Coordinates of C-alpha atoms in Angstrom, one line a residue:
X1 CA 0.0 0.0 0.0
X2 CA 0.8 3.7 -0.4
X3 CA -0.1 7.1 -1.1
X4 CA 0.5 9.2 -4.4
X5 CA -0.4 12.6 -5.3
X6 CA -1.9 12.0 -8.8
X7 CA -1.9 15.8 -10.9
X8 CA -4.2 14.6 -13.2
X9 CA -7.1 16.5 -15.6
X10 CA -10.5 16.4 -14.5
X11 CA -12.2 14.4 -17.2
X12 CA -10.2 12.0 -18.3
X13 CA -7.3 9.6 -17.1
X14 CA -5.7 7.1 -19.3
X15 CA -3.4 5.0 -16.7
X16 CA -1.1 2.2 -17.5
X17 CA -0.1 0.3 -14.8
X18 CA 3.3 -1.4 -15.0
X19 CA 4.2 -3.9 -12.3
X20 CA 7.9 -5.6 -10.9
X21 CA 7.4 -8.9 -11.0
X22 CA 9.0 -12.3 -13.2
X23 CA 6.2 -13.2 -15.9
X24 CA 7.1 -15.8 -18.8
X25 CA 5.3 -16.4 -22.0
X26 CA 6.1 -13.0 -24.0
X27 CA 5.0 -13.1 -27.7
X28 CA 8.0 -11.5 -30.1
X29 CA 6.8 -8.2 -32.1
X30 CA 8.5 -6.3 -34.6
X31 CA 10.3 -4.7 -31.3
X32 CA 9.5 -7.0 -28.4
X33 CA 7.4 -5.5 -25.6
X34 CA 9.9 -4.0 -23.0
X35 CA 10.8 -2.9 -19.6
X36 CA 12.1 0.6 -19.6
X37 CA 15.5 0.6 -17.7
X38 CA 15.8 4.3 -16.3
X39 CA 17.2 3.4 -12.6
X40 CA 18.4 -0.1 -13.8
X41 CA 20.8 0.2 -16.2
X42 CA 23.7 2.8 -17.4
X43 CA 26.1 3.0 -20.5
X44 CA 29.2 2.8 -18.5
X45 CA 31.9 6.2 -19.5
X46 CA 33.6 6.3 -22.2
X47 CA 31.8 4.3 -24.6
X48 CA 29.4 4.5 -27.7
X49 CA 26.1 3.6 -26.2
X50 CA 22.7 5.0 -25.8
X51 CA 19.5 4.3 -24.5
X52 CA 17.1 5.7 -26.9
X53 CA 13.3 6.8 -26.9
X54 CA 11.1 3.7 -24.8
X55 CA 14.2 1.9 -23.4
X56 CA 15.8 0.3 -26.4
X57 CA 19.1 0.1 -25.8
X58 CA 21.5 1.2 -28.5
X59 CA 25.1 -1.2 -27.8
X60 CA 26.7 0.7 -30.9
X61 CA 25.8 2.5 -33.7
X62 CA 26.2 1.4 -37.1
X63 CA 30.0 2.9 -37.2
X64 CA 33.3 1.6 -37.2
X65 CA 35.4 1.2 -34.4
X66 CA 33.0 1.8 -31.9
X67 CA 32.7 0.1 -28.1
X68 CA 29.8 -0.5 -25.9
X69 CA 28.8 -1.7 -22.7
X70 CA 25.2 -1.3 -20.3
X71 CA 25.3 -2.4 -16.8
X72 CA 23.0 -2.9 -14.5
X73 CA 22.5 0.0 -11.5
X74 CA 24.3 -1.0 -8.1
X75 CA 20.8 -1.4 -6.9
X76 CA 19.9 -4.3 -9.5
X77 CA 23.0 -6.1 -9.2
X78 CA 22.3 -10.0 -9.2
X79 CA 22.1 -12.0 -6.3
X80 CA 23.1 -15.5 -6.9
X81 CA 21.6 -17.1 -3.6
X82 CA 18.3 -17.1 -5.4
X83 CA 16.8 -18.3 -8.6
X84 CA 16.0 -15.9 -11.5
X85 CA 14.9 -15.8 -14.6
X86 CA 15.3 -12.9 -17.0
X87 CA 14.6 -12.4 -21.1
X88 CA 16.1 -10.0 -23.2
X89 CA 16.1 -9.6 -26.9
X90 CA 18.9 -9.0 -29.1
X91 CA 19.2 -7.7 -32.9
X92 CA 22.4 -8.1 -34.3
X93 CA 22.0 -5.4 -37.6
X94 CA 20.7 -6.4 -40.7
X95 CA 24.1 -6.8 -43.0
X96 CA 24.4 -10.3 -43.1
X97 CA 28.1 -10.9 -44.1
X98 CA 29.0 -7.4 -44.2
X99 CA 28.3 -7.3 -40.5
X100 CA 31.1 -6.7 -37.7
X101 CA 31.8 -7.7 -34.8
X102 CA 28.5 -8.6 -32.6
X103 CA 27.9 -8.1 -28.7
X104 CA 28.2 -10.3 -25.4
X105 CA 25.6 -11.0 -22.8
X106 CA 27.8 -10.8 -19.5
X107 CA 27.8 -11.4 -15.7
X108 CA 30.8 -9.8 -14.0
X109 CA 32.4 -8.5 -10.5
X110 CA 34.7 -5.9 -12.0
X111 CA 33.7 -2.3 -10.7
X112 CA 36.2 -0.4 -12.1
X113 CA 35.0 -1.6 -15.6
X114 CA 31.7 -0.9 -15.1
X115 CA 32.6 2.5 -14.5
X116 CA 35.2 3.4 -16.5
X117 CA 35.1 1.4 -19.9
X118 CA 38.8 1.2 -21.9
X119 CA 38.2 -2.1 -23.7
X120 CA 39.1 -2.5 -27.2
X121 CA 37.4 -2.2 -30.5
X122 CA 36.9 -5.2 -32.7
X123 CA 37.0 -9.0 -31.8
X124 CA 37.0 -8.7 -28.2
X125 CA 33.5 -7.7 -28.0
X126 CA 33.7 -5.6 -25.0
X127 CA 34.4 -9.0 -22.9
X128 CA 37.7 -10.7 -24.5
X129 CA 41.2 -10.5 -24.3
X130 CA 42.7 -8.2 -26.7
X131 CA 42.5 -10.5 -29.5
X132 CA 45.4 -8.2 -31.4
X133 CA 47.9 -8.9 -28.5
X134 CA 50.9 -11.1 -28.5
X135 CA 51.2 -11.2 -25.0
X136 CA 48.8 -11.9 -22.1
X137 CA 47.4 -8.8 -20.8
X138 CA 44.7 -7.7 -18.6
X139 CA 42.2 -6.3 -20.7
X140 CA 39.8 -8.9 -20.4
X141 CA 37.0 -8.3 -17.8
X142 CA 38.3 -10.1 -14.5
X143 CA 35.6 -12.1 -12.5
X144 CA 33.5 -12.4 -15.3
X145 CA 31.1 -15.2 -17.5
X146 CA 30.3 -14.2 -21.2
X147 CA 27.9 -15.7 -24.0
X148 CA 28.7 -14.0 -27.4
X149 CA 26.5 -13.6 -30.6
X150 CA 29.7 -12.7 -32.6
X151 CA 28.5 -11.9 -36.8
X152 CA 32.2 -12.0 -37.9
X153 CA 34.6 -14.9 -38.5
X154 CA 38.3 -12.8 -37.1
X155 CA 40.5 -15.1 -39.3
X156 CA 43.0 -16.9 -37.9
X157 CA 43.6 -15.0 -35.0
X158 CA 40.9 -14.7 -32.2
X159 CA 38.5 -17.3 -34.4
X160 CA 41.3 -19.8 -35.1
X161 CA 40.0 -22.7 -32.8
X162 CA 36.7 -22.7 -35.1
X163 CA 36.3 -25.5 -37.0
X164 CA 36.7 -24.8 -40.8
X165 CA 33.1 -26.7 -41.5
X166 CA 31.7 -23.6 -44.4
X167 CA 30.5 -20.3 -44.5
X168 CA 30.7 -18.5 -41.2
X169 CA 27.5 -16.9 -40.9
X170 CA 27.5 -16.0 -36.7
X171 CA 28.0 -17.8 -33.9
X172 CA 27.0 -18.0 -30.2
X173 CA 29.4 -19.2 -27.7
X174 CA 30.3 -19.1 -23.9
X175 CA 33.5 -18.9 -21.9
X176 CA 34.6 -17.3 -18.7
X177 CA 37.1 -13.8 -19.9
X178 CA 38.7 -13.4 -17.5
X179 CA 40.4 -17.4 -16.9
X180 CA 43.6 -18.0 -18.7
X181 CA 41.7 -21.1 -19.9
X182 CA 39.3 -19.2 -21.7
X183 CA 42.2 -18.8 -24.3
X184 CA 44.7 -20.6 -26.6
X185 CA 48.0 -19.7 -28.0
X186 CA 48.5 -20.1 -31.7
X187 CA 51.5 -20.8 -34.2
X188 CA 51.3 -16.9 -34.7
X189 CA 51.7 -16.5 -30.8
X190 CA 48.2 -14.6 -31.3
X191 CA 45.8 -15.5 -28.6
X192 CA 42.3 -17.2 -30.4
X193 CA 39.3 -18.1 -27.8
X194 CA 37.7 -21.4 -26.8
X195 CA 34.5 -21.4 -28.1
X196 CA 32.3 -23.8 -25.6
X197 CA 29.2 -24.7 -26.8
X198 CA 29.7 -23.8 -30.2
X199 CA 26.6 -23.1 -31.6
X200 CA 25.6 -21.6 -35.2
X201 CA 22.6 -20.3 -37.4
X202 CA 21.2 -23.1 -39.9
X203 CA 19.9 -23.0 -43.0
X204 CA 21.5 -20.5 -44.4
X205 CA 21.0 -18.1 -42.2
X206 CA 22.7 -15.1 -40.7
X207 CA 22.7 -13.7 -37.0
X208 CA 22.3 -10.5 -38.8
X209 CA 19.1 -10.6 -40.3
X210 CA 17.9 -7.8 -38.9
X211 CA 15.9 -10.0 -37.0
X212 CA 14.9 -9.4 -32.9
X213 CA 16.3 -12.7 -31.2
X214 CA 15.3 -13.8 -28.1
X215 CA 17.8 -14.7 -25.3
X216 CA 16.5 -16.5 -21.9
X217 CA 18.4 -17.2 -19.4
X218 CA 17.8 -19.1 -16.1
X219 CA 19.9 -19.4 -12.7
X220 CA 19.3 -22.3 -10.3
X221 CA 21.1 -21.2 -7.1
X222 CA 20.9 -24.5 -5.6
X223 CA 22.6 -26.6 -8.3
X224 CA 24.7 -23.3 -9.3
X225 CA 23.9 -24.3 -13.0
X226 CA 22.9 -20.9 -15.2
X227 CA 21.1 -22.2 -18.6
X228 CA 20.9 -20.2 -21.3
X229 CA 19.1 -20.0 -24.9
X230 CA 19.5 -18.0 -27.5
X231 CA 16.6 -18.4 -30.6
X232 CA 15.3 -21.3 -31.2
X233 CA 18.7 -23.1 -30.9
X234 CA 19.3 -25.5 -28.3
X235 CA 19.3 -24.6 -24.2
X236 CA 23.0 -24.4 -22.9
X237 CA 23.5 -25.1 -19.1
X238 CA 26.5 -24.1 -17.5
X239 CA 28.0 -25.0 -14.0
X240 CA 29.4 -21.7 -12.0
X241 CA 30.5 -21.7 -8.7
X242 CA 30.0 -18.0 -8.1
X243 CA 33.0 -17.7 -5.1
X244 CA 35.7 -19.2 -7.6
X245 CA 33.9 -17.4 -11.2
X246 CA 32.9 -14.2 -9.4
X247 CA 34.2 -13.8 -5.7
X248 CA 30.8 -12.9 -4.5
X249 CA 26.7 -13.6 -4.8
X250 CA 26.3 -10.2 -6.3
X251 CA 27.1 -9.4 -10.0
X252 CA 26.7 -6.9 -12.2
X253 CA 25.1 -8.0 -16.0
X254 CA 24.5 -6.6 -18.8
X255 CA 25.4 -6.4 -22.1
X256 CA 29.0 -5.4 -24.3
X257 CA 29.8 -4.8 -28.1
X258 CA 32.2 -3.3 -30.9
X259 CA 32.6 -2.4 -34.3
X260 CA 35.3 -2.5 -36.2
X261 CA 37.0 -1.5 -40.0
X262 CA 33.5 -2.6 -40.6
X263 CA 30.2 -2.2 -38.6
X264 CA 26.7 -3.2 -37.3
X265 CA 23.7 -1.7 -35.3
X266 CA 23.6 -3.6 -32.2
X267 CA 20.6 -3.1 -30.0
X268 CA 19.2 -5.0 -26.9
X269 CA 15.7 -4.4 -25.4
X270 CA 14.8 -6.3 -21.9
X271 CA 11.6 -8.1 -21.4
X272 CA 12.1 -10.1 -18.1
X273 CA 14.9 -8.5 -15.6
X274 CA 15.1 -10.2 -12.3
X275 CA 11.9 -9.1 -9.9
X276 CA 11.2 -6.6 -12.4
X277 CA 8.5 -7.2 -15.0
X278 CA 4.8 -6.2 -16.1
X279 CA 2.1 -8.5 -14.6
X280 CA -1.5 -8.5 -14.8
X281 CA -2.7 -7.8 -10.9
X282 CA -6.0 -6.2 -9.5
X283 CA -5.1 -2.5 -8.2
X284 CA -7.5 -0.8 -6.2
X285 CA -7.7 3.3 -5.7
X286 CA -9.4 5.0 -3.4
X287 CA -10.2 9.2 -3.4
X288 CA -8.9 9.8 0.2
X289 CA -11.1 13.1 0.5
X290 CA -14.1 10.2 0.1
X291 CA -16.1 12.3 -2.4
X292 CA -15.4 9.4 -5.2
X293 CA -16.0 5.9 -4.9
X294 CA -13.3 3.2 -5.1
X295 CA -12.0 2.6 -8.5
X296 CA -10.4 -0.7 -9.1
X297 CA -8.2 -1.8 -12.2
X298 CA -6.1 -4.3 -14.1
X299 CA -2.8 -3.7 -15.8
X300 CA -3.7 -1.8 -19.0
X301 CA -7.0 -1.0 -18.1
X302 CA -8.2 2.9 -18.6
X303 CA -10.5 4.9 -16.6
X304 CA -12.3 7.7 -18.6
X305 CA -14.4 9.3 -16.0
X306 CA -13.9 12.2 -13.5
X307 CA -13.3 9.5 -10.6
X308 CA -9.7 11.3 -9.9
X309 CA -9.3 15.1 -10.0
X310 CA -5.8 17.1 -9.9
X311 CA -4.5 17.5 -6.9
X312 CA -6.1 14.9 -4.9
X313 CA -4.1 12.3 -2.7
X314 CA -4.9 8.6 -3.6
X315 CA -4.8 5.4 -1.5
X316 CA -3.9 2.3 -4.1
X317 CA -3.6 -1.2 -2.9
X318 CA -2.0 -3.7 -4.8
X319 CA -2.8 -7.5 -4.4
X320 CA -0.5 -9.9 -6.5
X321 CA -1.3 -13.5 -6.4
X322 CA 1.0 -16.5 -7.3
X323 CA 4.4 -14.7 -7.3
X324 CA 7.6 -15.3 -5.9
X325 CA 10.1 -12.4 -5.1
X326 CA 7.8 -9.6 -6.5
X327 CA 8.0 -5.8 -5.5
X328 CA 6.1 -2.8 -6.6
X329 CA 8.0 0.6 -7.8
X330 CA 5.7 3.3 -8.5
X331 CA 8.4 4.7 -10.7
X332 CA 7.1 2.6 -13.5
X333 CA 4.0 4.0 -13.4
X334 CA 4.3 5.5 -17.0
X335 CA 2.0 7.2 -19.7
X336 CA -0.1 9.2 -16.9
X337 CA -2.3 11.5 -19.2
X338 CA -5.1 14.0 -19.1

């Protein structure tokens, strides 16, 4: 319960109600519905990102040589002694094999990077060594676990390990940045990644197609096993022991990316955030001045009477049912209209 000075017009109140809770079962649109993330996430400094108009999240712009990186608010880090679920949807550009370099979905412990954000352009993604480096070097996020949806095959350098197997059109892989295992050293005494869970578009396809992809992913705190899915491609489940990966329960996440001699749009929208989503739930005002009668409404629903008047203070009470972990922030009270 609370109590919210509502300045609205006199005759007419159009009121969507967005909640904070987890909700599955999200249909995909041309953009997804999505959560806006003022308060929960933040282009760290120094890079190319932007959150443009209704919370779509602009990794890079269609340039070259550009560097990204979103995080999510202190606030909203992750805490790994529970269970969560979260969906987010990613679109990789349109420019099929023209497209470079891609973004990374990440989990970290690194604060200084979070703030201050001096990674590399190109193959690295935001996340990886330096892939340009003959020596080992720190630019890798420390404490870290990454999935990439990388849309450019680097050669024989950072993409050496890949299996020579046809056109490289994309591909999604995990590894942990930060571990010296996450890397092999080549003939060249370049550095190339290991790719776990190798996993590629079929049927021709490319990961940039312009299309909005989903990307699920699912913590079980008592096994310490994160699953992930990107697509319709197969679910990926990964064992992390968050002390030895991370050094702690709570981890920053969000999502990295580059450009490089040539380019892609990368954007990221989020539809499930952890506690945070919109849920259909019975919310009953109440004029405290007792001159209207109580006005109850679901999410979406719009009153178009003169049941609320500007200045008045309203009692609301809100009365989820079947949830787990759920809050209420009135701050995502949104398109409040006269």
């Amino acid at each position: 319960m609370g109590r919210r000075k509502l300045a609205l017009g006199a005759t007419m109140l159009t009121m969507l109600l967005t909640f904070i809770c987890i909700n599955s079962g999200r249909t995909q649109a041309a953009i997804p519905a999505h959560i806006p993330i003022d308060g929960i996430f933040k282009p760290s400094i120094g890079v190319d990102s932007s959150v443009q108009a209704g919370g779509i999240v602009q990794v890079t712009p269609d340039s070259q040589n550009k560097k990204g990186a979103i995080w999510s608010e202190e606030q909203y880090k992750i805490d790994l002694t529970h269970n969560f679920t979260s969906l987010m949807y990613v679109n990789l550009g349109d420019k099929k094999a023209q497209s470079v370099d891609g973004m990374a979905f990440a989990m970290m412990n690194d604060p200084d990077k979070v703030k201050n954000w001096q990674q590399v352009t190109g193959g690295a993604l935001g996340v990886w060594r330096n892939p340009f480096s003959w020596v080992k070097d720190n630019s890798a996020i420390a404490k870290s676990f990454a999935v990439e949806f990388d849309t450019y095959h680097n050669g024989n350098d950072f993409d050496g390990l890949l299996p020579n197997d046809g056109p490289d059109r994309g591909h999604v892989a995990y590894n942990f940045p930060g571990q010296d295992s996450a890397y092999q050293r080549l003939p060249s005494r370049l550095y190339a990644l290991n790719h776990l869970q190798l996993q590629k578009p079929q049927n021709g396809d490319y990961l940039s197609n312009g299309t909005w992809h989903p990307f699920r992913v699912k913590w079980d705190s008592l096994k310490k096993q994160l699953t992930y899915q990107f697509d319709d491609y197969a679910p990926v489940t990964v064992a992390i022991d968050p002390a030895t990966v991370f050094g702690t329960n709570q981890v920053y996440w969000g999502f990295t990316g580059s450009t490089g001699d040539y380019s892609e749009l990368n954007q990221v929208v989020f539809s499930e955030i952890p506690g945070l989503n919109s849920i259909d739930s019975p919310v009953t005002m109440t004029d405290l001045e007792k001159t209207t009668p109580t006005v109850s409404l679901t999410n979406n629903q719009a009153m178009q009477t003169s049941q609320l008047y500007v200045g008045r203070t309203v009692h609301y009470s809100i009365t989820p049912t079947n949830l787990v972990d759920c809050k209420f922030n009135p701050n995502f009270w949104t398109n409040l209209s006269a």
